[in-house]
C-alpha cells in the first residue's frame, strides 16, 4: 500500500496490510517515542478495532480504510474541554 501524496499532509505514514487496531498500533509507536506528531497508521483490513462505547470497528477486506492520526492538541493550545470536537472535525 502506497500513498505518494501523503508527505504533504503527514509526518509519517505507516501502511499495514492488516492489523487488529490502528489505534493500538499508533499508541505503541507513540509510547515508544519513535514517531512525530501527524503520524498516520492506515490499513484496509482492521480485525479488532473499537469505536465509541466499545462498539466494534471492523469491515470486510477491501471495503474500508481505517486510519489513526497522532495529534498533540495541548501543544497547539487546545483547551481540554474542546478535545471532544477533534473526532467530529476529522470526520
PDB file of N, CA and C in Angstrom, residues 26-58:
ATOM      1  N   UNK A  26      -0.775   2.765  16.777  1.00  0.00           N
ATOM      2  CA  UNK A  26      -0.288   4.140  16.937  1.00  0.00           C
ATOM      3  C   UNK A  26       0.095   4.429  18.383  1.00  0.00           C
ATOM      4  N   UNK A  27      -0.685   3.918  19.322  1.00  0.00           N
ATOM      5  CA  UNK A  27      -0.344   4.086  20.740  1.00  0.00           C
ATOM      6  C   UNK A  27       1.002   3.442  21.044  1.00  0.00           C
ATOM      7  N   UNK A  28       1.235   2.257  20.509  1.00  0.00           N
ATOM      8  CA  UNK A  28       2.518   1.578  20.731  1.00  0.00           C
ATOM      9  C   UNK A  28       3.676   2.392  20.169  1.00  0.00           C
ATOM     10  N   UNK A  29       3.512   2.947  18.977  1.00  0.00           N
ATOM     11  CA  UNK A  29       4.571   3.770  18.378  1.00  0.00           C
ATOM     12  C   UNK A  29       4.796   5.040  19.193  1.00  0.00           C
ATOM     13  N   UNK A  30       3.713   5.685  19.600  1.00  0.00           N
ATOM     14  CA  UNK A  30       3.830   6.927  20.367  1.00  0.00           C
ATOM     15  C   UNK A  30       4.446   6.682  21.735  1.00  0.00           C
ATOM     16  N   UNK A  31       4.073   5.593  22.370  1.00  0.00           N
ATOM     17  CA  UNK A  31       4.618   5.250  23.686  1.00  0.00           C
ATOM     18  C   UNK A  31       6.118   4.985  23.601  1.00  0.00           C
ATOM     19  N   UNK A  32       6.535   4.377  22.498  1.00  0.00           N
ATOM     20  CA  UNK A  32       7.964   4.114  22.296  1.00  0.00           C
ATOM     21  C   UNK A  32       8.728   5.392  21.957  1.00  0.00           C
ATOM     22  N   UNK A  33       7.981   6.453  21.649  1.00  0.00           N
ATOM     23  CA  UNK A  33       8.624   7.730  21.335  1.00  0.00           C
ATOM     24  C   UNK A  33       9.331   7.739  19.994  1.00  0.00           C
ATOM     25  N   UNK A  34       8.858   6.930  19.062  1.00  0.00           N
ATOM     26  CA  UNK A  34       9.568   6.799  17.793  1.00  0.00           C
ATOM     27  C   UNK A  34       8.912   7.539  16.636  1.00  0.00           C
ATOM     28  N   UNK A  35       7.796   8.238  16.883  1.00  0.00           N
ATOM     29  CA  UNK A  35       7.105   8.901  15.786  1.00  0.00           C
ATOM     30  C   UNK A  35       6.740  10.338  16.153  1.00  0.00           C
ATOM     31  N   UNK A  36       6.739  11.239  15.172  1.00  0.00           N
ATOM     32  CA  UNK A  36       6.366  12.631  15.420  1.00  0.00           C
ATOM     33  C   UNK A  36       4.850  12.832  15.335  1.00  0.00           C
ATOM     34  N   UNK A  37       4.410  14.004  15.755  1.00  0.00           N
ATOM     35  CA  UNK A  37       3.004  14.365  15.596  1.00  0.00           C
ATOM     36  C   UNK A  37       2.637  14.299  14.114  1.00  0.00           C
ATOM     37  N   UNK A  38       1.394  14.018  13.824  1.00  0.00           N
ATOM     38  CA  UNK A  38       0.838  13.839  12.474  1.00  0.00           C
ATOM     39  C   UNK A  38       1.330  12.561  11.805  1.00  0.00           C
ATOM     40  N   UNK A  39       1.748  11.594  12.625  1.00  0.00           N
ATOM     41  CA  UNK A  39       1.994  10.257  12.097  1.00  0.00           C
ATOM     42  C   UNK A  39       0.639   9.597  11.896  1.00  0.00           C
ATOM     43  N   UNK A  40       0.500   8.867  10.797  1.00  0.00           N
ATOM     44  CA  UNK A  40      -0.757   8.199  10.460  1.00  0.00           C
ATOM     45  C   UNK A  40      -0.497   6.700  10.328  1.00  0.00           C
ATOM     46  N   UNK A  41      -1.355   5.897  10.957  1.00  0.00           N
ATOM     47  CA  UNK A  41      -1.345   4.444  10.758  1.00  0.00           C
ATOM     48  C   UNK A  41      -2.615   4.121   9.982  1.00  0.00           C
ATOM     49  N   UNK A  42      -2.456   3.408   8.873  1.00  0.00           N
ATOM     50  CA  UNK A  42      -3.582   3.152   7.979  1.00  0.00           C
ATOM     51  C   UNK A  42      -3.588   1.688   7.540  1.00  0.00           C
ATOM     52  N   UNK A  43      -4.797   1.149   7.319  1.00  0.00           N
ATOM     53  CA  UNK A  43      -4.945  -0.228   6.856  1.00  0.00           C
ATOM     54  C   UNK A  43      -6.242  -0.377   6.079  1.00  0.00           C
ATOM     55  N   UNK A  44      -6.298  -1.379   5.231  1.00  0.00           N
ATOM     56  CA  UNK A  44      -7.545  -1.712   4.543  1.00  0.00           C
ATOM     57  C   UNK A  44      -8.234  -2.915   5.196  1.00  0.00           C
ATOM     58  N   UNK A  45      -7.598  -3.465   6.224  1.00  0.00           N
ATOM     59  CA  UNK A  45      -8.215  -4.596   6.958  1.00  0.00           C
ATOM     60  C   UNK A  45      -7.901  -4.469   8.442  1.00  0.00           C
ATOM     61  N   UNK A  46      -8.894  -4.057   9.191  1.00  0.00           N
ATOM     62  CA  UNK A  46      -8.787  -3.928  10.641  1.00  0.00           C
ATOM     63  C   UNK A  46      -9.681  -5.000  11.266  1.00  0.00           C
ATOM     64  N   UNK A  47      -9.107  -5.849  12.093  1.00  0.00           N
ATOM     65  CA  UNK A  47      -9.834  -7.018  12.589  1.00  0.00           C
ATOM     66  C   UNK A  47     -10.389  -6.887  14.003  1.00  0.00           C
ATOM     67  N   UNK A  48      -9.915  -5.919  14.772  1.00  0.00           N
ATOM     68  CA  UNK A  48     -10.390  -5.796  16.152  1.00  0.00           C
ATOM     69  C   UNK A  48     -10.455  -4.336  16.596  1.00  0.00           C
ATOM     70  N   UNK A  49     -10.835  -3.454  15.659  1.00  0.00           N
ATOM     71  CA  UNK A  49     -10.949  -2.037  16.004  1.00  0.00           C
ATOM     72  C   UNK A  49     -12.120  -1.796  16.950  1.00  0.00           C
ATOM     73  N   UNK A  50     -12.049  -0.666  17.669  1.00  0.00           N
ATOM     74  CA  UNK A  50     -13.107  -0.313  18.617  1.00  0.00           C
ATOM     75  C   UNK A  50     -13.567   1.111  18.349  1.00  0.00           C
ATOM     76  N   UNK A  51     -14.874   1.287  18.381  1.00  0.00           N
ATOM     77  CA  UNK A  51     -15.458   2.611  18.245  1.00  0.00           C
ATOM     78  C   UNK A  51     -15.896   3.132  19.600  1.00  0.00           C
ATOM     79  N   UNK A  52     -16.729   4.139  19.562  1.00  0.00           N
ATOM     80  CA  UNK A  52     -17.255   4.699  20.803  1.00  0.00           C
ATOM     81  C   UNK A  52     -18.074   3.663  21.560  1.00  0.00           C
ATOM     82  N   UNK A  53     -18.055   3.769  22.859  1.00  0.00           N
ATOM     83  CA  UNK A  53     -18.830   2.894  23.742  1.00  0.00           C
ATOM     84  C   UNK A  53     -18.504   1.422  23.552  1.00  0.00           C
ATOM     85  N   UNK A  54     -17.266   1.136  23.127  1.00  0.00           N
ATOM     86  CA  UNK A  54     -16.819  -0.234  22.977  1.00  0.00           C
ATOM     87  C   UNK A  54     -17.368  -0.968  21.765  1.00  0.00           C
ATOM     88  N   UNK A  55     -17.977  -0.235  20.841  1.00  0.00           N
ATOM     89  CA  UNK A  55     -18.534  -0.876  19.648  1.00  0.00           C
ATOM     90  C   UNK A  55     -17.415  -1.358  18.729  1.00  0.00           C
ATOM     91  N   UNK A  56     -17.684  -2.459  18.009  1.00  0.00           N
ATOM     92  CA  UNK A  56     -16.698  -2.996  17.057  1.00  0.00           C
ATOM     93  C   UNK A  56     -16.540  -2.024  15.892  1.00  0.00           C
ATOM     94  N   UNK A  57     -15.285  -1.905  15.405  1.00  0.00           N
ATOM     95  CA  UNK A  57     -14.970  -1.039  14.279  1.00  0.00           C
ATOM     96  C   UNK A  57     -14.183  -1.890  13.296  1.00  0.00           C
ATOM     97  N   UNK A  58     -14.880  -2.769  12.606  1.00  0.00           N
ATOM     98  CA  UNK A  58     -14.257  -3.697  11.668  1.00  0.00           C
ATOM     99  C   UNK A  58     -15.069  -3.705  10.369  1.00  0.00           C
TER     100      UNK A  58
END
